[in-house]
Tab-separated table of C-alpha atoms in Angstrom:
chain	number	residue	atom	x	y	z
A	1	UNK	CA	-0.078	0.307	-0.090
A	2	UNK	CA	1.311	3.730	-0.799
A	3	UNK	CA	1.381	6.018	2.010
A	4	UNK	CA	0.630	9.319	0.699
A	5	UNK	CA	-0.333	13.152	2.364
A	6	UNK	CA	-3.202	14.853	1.120
A	7	UNK	CA	-4.882	18.107	1.307
A	8	UNK	CA	-8.604	17.193	2.129
A	9	UNK	CA	-12.239	18.237	3.180
A	10	UNK	CA	-14.221	15.997	5.098
A	11	UNK	CA	-17.571	15.226	3.583
A	12	UNK	CA	-19.073	12.828	6.058
A	13	UNK	CA	-18.158	10.272	8.677
A	14	UNK	CA	-19.740	7.755	11.211
A	15	UNK	CA	-18.539	5.996	14.178
A	16	UNK	CA	-17.459	2.426	13.559
A	17	UNK	CA	-16.953	-0.409	16.342
A	18	UNK	CA	-15.785	1.237	19.744
A	19	UNK	CA	-13.036	3.806	18.779
A	20	UNK	CA	-12.889	3.707	14.972
A	21	UNK	CA	-14.222	6.213	12.580
A	22	UNK	CA	-15.177	5.834	9.052
A	23	UNK	CA	-14.640	9.094	7.016
A	24	UNK	CA	-14.947	9.934	3.680
A	25	UNK	CA	-12.895	12.766	2.303
A	26	UNK	CA	-12.554	15.176	-0.819
A	27	UNK	CA	-8.837	15.135	-1.879
A	28	UNK	CA	-7.275	17.696	-3.940
A	29	UNK	CA	-4.677	14.760	-5.179
A	30	UNK	CA	-6.774	11.906	-5.356
A	31	UNK	CA	-10.562	12.835	-5.026
A	32	UNK	CA	-13.055	10.935	-3.225
A	33	UNK	CA	-11.831	8.440	-0.749
A	34	UNK	CA	-13.363	6.544	2.190
A	35	UNK	CA	-10.914	5.584	4.837
A	36	UNK	CA	-10.715	3.923	8.389
A	37	UNK	CA	-9.254	5.833	10.867
A	38	UNK	CA	-8.577	3.352	13.956
A	39	UNK	CA	-8.633	4.616	17.326
A	40	UNK	CA	-9.834	8.181	16.098
A	41	UNK	CA	-12.317	8.657	18.955
A	42	UNK	CA	-9.613	8.513	21.610
A	43	UNK	CA	-6.346	9.191	19.959
A	44	UNK	CA	-5.952	12.868	20.372
A	45	UNK	CA	-2.060	12.738	19.115
A	46	UNK	CA	-2.731	11.254	15.670
A	47	UNK	CA	-6.527	12.844	15.304
A	48	UNK	CA	-7.037	15.240	18.197
A	49	UNK	CA	-10.730	16.037	17.199
A	50	UNK	CA	-10.001	16.517	13.409
A	51	UNK	CA	-12.405	14.428	11.837
A	52	UNK	CA	-15.355	16.992	11.979
A	53	UNK	CA	-18.093	17.631	9.308
A	54	UNK	CA	-16.500	19.946	6.470
A	55	UNK	CA	-13.369	20.738	8.376
A	56	UNK	CA	-10.072	21.252	6.001
A	57	UNK	CA	-7.388	18.952	6.682
A	58	UNK	CA	-3.955	17.522	5.606
A	59	UNK	CA	-4.010	13.811	6.347
A	60	UNK	CA	-1.970	10.745	5.830
A	61	UNK	CA	-3.408	7.719	4.372
A	62	UNK	CA	-2.792	4.218	3.137
A	63	UNK	CA	-4.025	4.092	-0.260
A	64	UNK	CA	-5.630	1.121	-1.666
A	65	UNK	CA	-8.730	-0.169	-3.528
A	66	UNK	CA	-12.173	0.185	-1.417
A	67	UNK	CA	-11.678	1.288	2.113
A	68	UNK	CA	-8.167	3.011	2.618
A	69	UNK	CA	-6.528	3.587	6.342
A	70	UNK	CA	-6.049	7.027	7.356
A	71	UNK	CA	-2.927	7.217	9.841
A	72	UNK	CA	-2.882	10.932	10.786
A	73	UNK	CA	-5.050	14.156	10.381
A	74	UNK	CA	-4.246	17.946	11.499
A	75	UNK	CA	-6.627	20.468	11.104
A	76	UNK	CA	-5.939	23.186	8.564
A	77	UNK	CA	-9.297	24.723	9.647
A	78	UNK	CA	-12.853	23.837	11.051
A	79	UNK	CA	-14.351	27.098	9.543
A	80	UNK	CA	-15.331	28.452	12.916
A	81	UNK	CA	-17.606	30.883	11.134
A	82	UNK	CA	-19.626	28.459	9.773
A	83	UNK	CA	-19.958	26.362	12.986
A	84	UNK	CA	-21.434	29.349	15.025
A	85	UNK	CA	-24.494	29.898	12.688
A	86	UNK	CA	-27.209	26.998	11.945
A	87	UNK	CA	-28.260	28.307	8.494
A	88	UNK	CA	-24.453	28.196	7.481
A	89	UNK	CA	-23.858	24.833	8.993
A	90	UNK	CA	-26.767	23.473	7.077
A	91	UNK	CA	-25.536	25.329	3.875
A	92	UNK	CA	-21.950	23.365	4.530
A	93	UNK	CA	-23.869	20.355	4.922
A	94	UNK	CA	-25.586	20.434	1.797
A	95	UNK	CA	-22.529	21.374	-0.167
A	96	UNK	CA	-20.661	18.152	1.241
A	97	UNK	CA	-23.298	15.843	0.489
A	98	UNK	CA	-23.937	17.009	-3.021
A	99	UNK	CA	-19.980	16.744	-3.550
A	100	UNK	CA	-20.023	13.018	-2.204
A	101	UNK	CA	-22.939	11.949	-4.148
A	102	UNK	CA	-21.506	13.212	-7.439
A	103	UNK	CA	-17.666	12.671	-6.836
A	104	UNK	CA	-16.323	9.344	-8.449
A	105	UNK	CA	-13.946	7.511	-6.171
A	106	UNK	CA	-10.249	7.930	-6.847
A	107	UNK	CA	-10.894	10.604	-9.591
A	108	UNK	CA	-9.098	13.866	-8.882
A	109	UNK	CA	-10.883	17.113	-9.655
A	110	UNK	CA	-8.833	19.860	-8.645
A	111	UNK	CA	-11.580	22.288	-10.035
A	112	UNK	CA	-14.251	20.984	-7.596
A	113	UNK	CA	-11.958	21.071	-4.733
A	114	UNK	CA	-11.137	25.050	-4.995
A	115	UNK	CA	-14.698	25.466	-5.608
A	116	UNK	CA	-15.744	23.444	-2.395
A	117	UNK	CA	-12.987	25.343	-0.517
A	118	UNK	CA	-13.736	28.833	-1.739
A	119	UNK	CA	-17.679	27.836	-1.133
A	120	UNK	CA	-16.815	26.736	2.561
A	121	UNK	CA	-14.442	30.062	3.052
A	122	UNK	CA	-17.455	32.198	1.853
A	123	UNK	CA	-19.687	30.885	4.282
A	124	UNK	CA	-17.116	31.218	7.247
A	125	UNK	CA	-16.485	34.734	6.273
A	126	UNK	CA	-20.231	35.988	5.582
A	127	UNK	CA	-23.916	34.908	5.813
A	128	UNK	CA	-25.257	32.174	3.607
A	129	UNK	CA	-26.890	33.318	0.201
A	130	UNK	CA	-29.253	31.669	-1.900
A	131	UNK	CA	-27.363	33.183	-4.917
A	132	UNK	CA	-24.324	31.641	-3.840
A	133	UNK	CA	-25.766	28.341	-3.347
A	134	UNK	CA	-26.998	28.227	-7.050
A	135	UNK	CA	-23.405	29.634	-7.950
A	136	UNK	CA	-22.103	26.564	-6.377
A	137	UNK	CA	-24.726	24.153	-7.814
A	138	UNK	CA	-24.013	25.426	-11.276
A	139	UNK	CA	-20.472	25.009	-11.189
A	140	UNK	CA	-20.395	21.758	-9.546
A	141	UNK	CA	-22.862	20.344	-12.097
A	142	UNK	CA	-20.626	21.769	-14.769
A	143	UNK	CA	-17.214	20.357	-13.348
A	144	UNK	CA	-18.610	16.836	-12.846
A	145	UNK	CA	-20.135	16.596	-16.722
A	146	UNK	CA	-23.392	17.753	-16.144
A	147	UNK	CA	-23.502	21.434	-17.249
A	148	UNK	CA	-26.571	23.029	-17.413
A	149	UNK	CA	-28.217	23.216	-20.993
A	150	UNK	CA	-28.644	26.809	-20.901
A	151	UNK	CA	-27.435	27.645	-24.854
A	152	UNK	CA	-29.953	26.043	-26.682
A	153	UNK	CA	-33.265	24.323	-26.723
A	154	UNK	CA	-33.272	20.653	-26.119
A	155	UNK	CA	-35.826	20.076	-28.509
A	156	UNK	CA	-35.017	21.991	-31.718
A	157	UNK	CA	-31.471	23.013	-31.195
A	158	UNK	CA	-32.719	26.890	-31.126
A	159	UNK	CA	-30.567	29.380	-29.407
A	160	UNK	CA	-31.684	30.674	-26.283
A	161	UNK	CA	-29.435	33.565	-25.754
A	162	UNK	CA	-31.406	36.939	-26.763
A	163	UNK	CA	-34.872	35.292	-26.606
A	164	UNK	CA	-37.446	36.287	-24.029
A	165	UNK	CA	-36.877	33.105	-21.935
A	166	UNK	CA	-37.653	29.215	-22.204
A	167	UNK	CA	-39.308	26.624	-20.440
A	168	UNK	CA	-37.833	24.256	-18.001
A	169	UNK	CA	-38.290	20.116	-18.572
A	170	UNK	CA	-38.710	17.672	-15.651
A	171	UNK	CA	-35.077	16.617	-16.114
A	172	UNK	CA	-33.979	20.067	-15.998
A	173	UNK	CA	-33.433	20.569	-19.705
A	174	UNK	CA	-34.485	23.755	-21.649
A	175	UNK	CA	-37.129	24.171	-24.338
A	176	UNK	CA	-37.759	27.387	-26.438
A	177	UNK	CA	-41.069	29.129	-26.106
A	178	UNK	CA	-42.121	27.425	-29.524
A	179	UNK	CA	-41.304	23.815	-28.007
A	180	UNK	CA	-41.929	24.086	-24.589
A	181	UNK	CA	-45.400	25.013	-24.100
A	182	UNK	CA	-46.786	23.341	-21.119
A	183	UNK	CA	-43.535	23.061	-19.047
A	184	UNK	CA	-42.625	25.539	-16.458
A	185	UNK	CA	-41.557	28.848	-17.622
A	186	UNK	CA	-38.511	30.815	-16.860
A	187	UNK	CA	-37.181	33.941	-17.557
A	188	UNK	CA	-34.162	35.358	-19.846
A	189	UNK	CA	-32.705	37.160	-17.041
A	190	UNK	CA	-32.501	33.813	-15.053
A	191	UNK	CA	-30.914	31.971	-17.920
A	192	UNK	CA	-28.260	35.116	-18.419
A	193	UNK	CA	-27.386	34.999	-14.866
A	194	UNK	CA	-27.080	31.381	-14.644
A	195	UNK	CA	-24.658	31.601	-17.690
A	196	UNK	CA	-22.808	34.349	-15.727
A	197	UNK	CA	-22.023	32.002	-13.057
A	198	UNK	CA	-20.427	29.978	-15.244
A	199	UNK	CA	-18.579	32.520	-16.757
A	200	UNK	CA	-16.856	34.081	-13.147
A	201	UNK	CA	-14.965	32.112	-10.699
A	202	UNK	CA	-15.844	34.416	-7.762
A	203	UNK	CA	-18.835	33.696	-5.074
A	204	UNK	CA	-20.683	37.064	-4.935
A	205	UNK	CA	-20.156	37.905	-8.587
A	206	UNK	CA	-23.904	36.862	-9.408
A	207	UNK	CA	-26.797	37.963	-7.342
A	208	UNK	CA	-30.181	36.813	-8.285
A	209	UNK	CA	-33.406	38.985	-7.901
A	210	UNK	CA	-36.501	36.928	-5.749
A	211	UNK	CA	-38.167	36.049	-9.164
A	212	UNK	CA	-34.889	34.775	-11.010
A	213	UNK	CA	-33.995	32.849	-7.802
A	214	UNK	CA	-37.105	30.906	-7.707
A	215	UNK	CA	-36.602	29.975	-11.458
A	216	UNK	CA	-32.726	29.050	-11.309
A	217	UNK	CA	-33.683	26.823	-8.345
A	218	UNK	CA	-36.448	25.080	-10.334
A	219	UNK	CA	-33.788	24.596	-13.117
A	220	UNK	CA	-30.948	23.434	-10.690
A	221	UNK	CA	-32.866	21.210	-8.748
A	222	UNK	CA	-34.533	19.324	-11.850
A	223	UNK	CA	-31.119	18.885	-12.690
A	224	UNK	CA	-29.518	17.374	-9.564
A	225	UNK	CA	-32.449	15.226	-8.892
A	226	UNK	CA	-32.123	13.697	-12.572
A	227	UNK	CA	-28.801	12.435	-11.915
A	228	UNK	CA	-29.023	11.265	-8.372
A	229	UNK	CA	-31.085	7.505	-7.578
A	230	UNK	CA	-32.505	9.202	-3.921
A	231	UNK	CA	-33.061	12.479	-2.501
A	232	UNK	CA	-30.515	14.312	-0.429
A	233	UNK	CA	-30.686	14.318	3.228
A	234	UNK	CA	-29.441	17.404	3.919
A	235	UNK	CA	-31.754	19.281	1.681
A	236	UNK	CA	-34.424	18.697	4.074
A	237	UNK	CA	-32.604	20.392	6.859
A	238	UNK	CA	-31.694	23.188	4.689
A	239	UNK	CA	-35.025	23.624	4.217
A	240	UNK	CA	-36.182	23.523	7.648
A	241	UNK	CA	-33.229	25.983	8.922
A	242	UNK	CA	-33.187	28.574	6.013
A	243	UNK	CA	-36.585	28.215	4.617
A	244	UNK	CA	-34.784	27.533	0.866
A	245	UNK	CA	-36.371	25.348	-1.791
């Protein structure tokens, strides 16, 4: 087994036996990995309470197929600004579960790692906003290969830029006004702002007005659901504490 050091974000963890922890990490160097941390609940020397949800870590791990072995973990930051606010916690938990569900195991995705890190830093330093969530969702889908189809009608191929809006299908696709009768309408401004999310790399650069925020949420939610076998557990928590759909 190869022993490596990794930059990591802890996506989830669960207790195993009396003192062990099984954790899922998103690493910069090796993508998503699952690891067994023996004695994590009792060894402060090797882990020191590092295995906290959405913590930014440096870990030492023995890589192998399936369940790896985590031998050490040092905290870079636990994002204290997030942990002091329930709404920020809900957004961070949602981001981690979304990444965990979409990430393939063992494939590095440095762009997505940087997006996750930037989102957690954003949540750590400022109140959570629905616009930042849409920015994160749209870019995550783009990076993992499920780019939102914002440019052309799914049915006839007509360009959507410069039109008066479109209709969103059940699977998150878009149809022009001619082809999409009967589906949910979305405005041209919503499409423009979602495109802008994919053109800029900075949280806070795109702010959705209320109407466009609802439309964008419908497009993104349908696109996410089309690629998941079961609903996200963290979404109900997010809806409860933040009142978001």
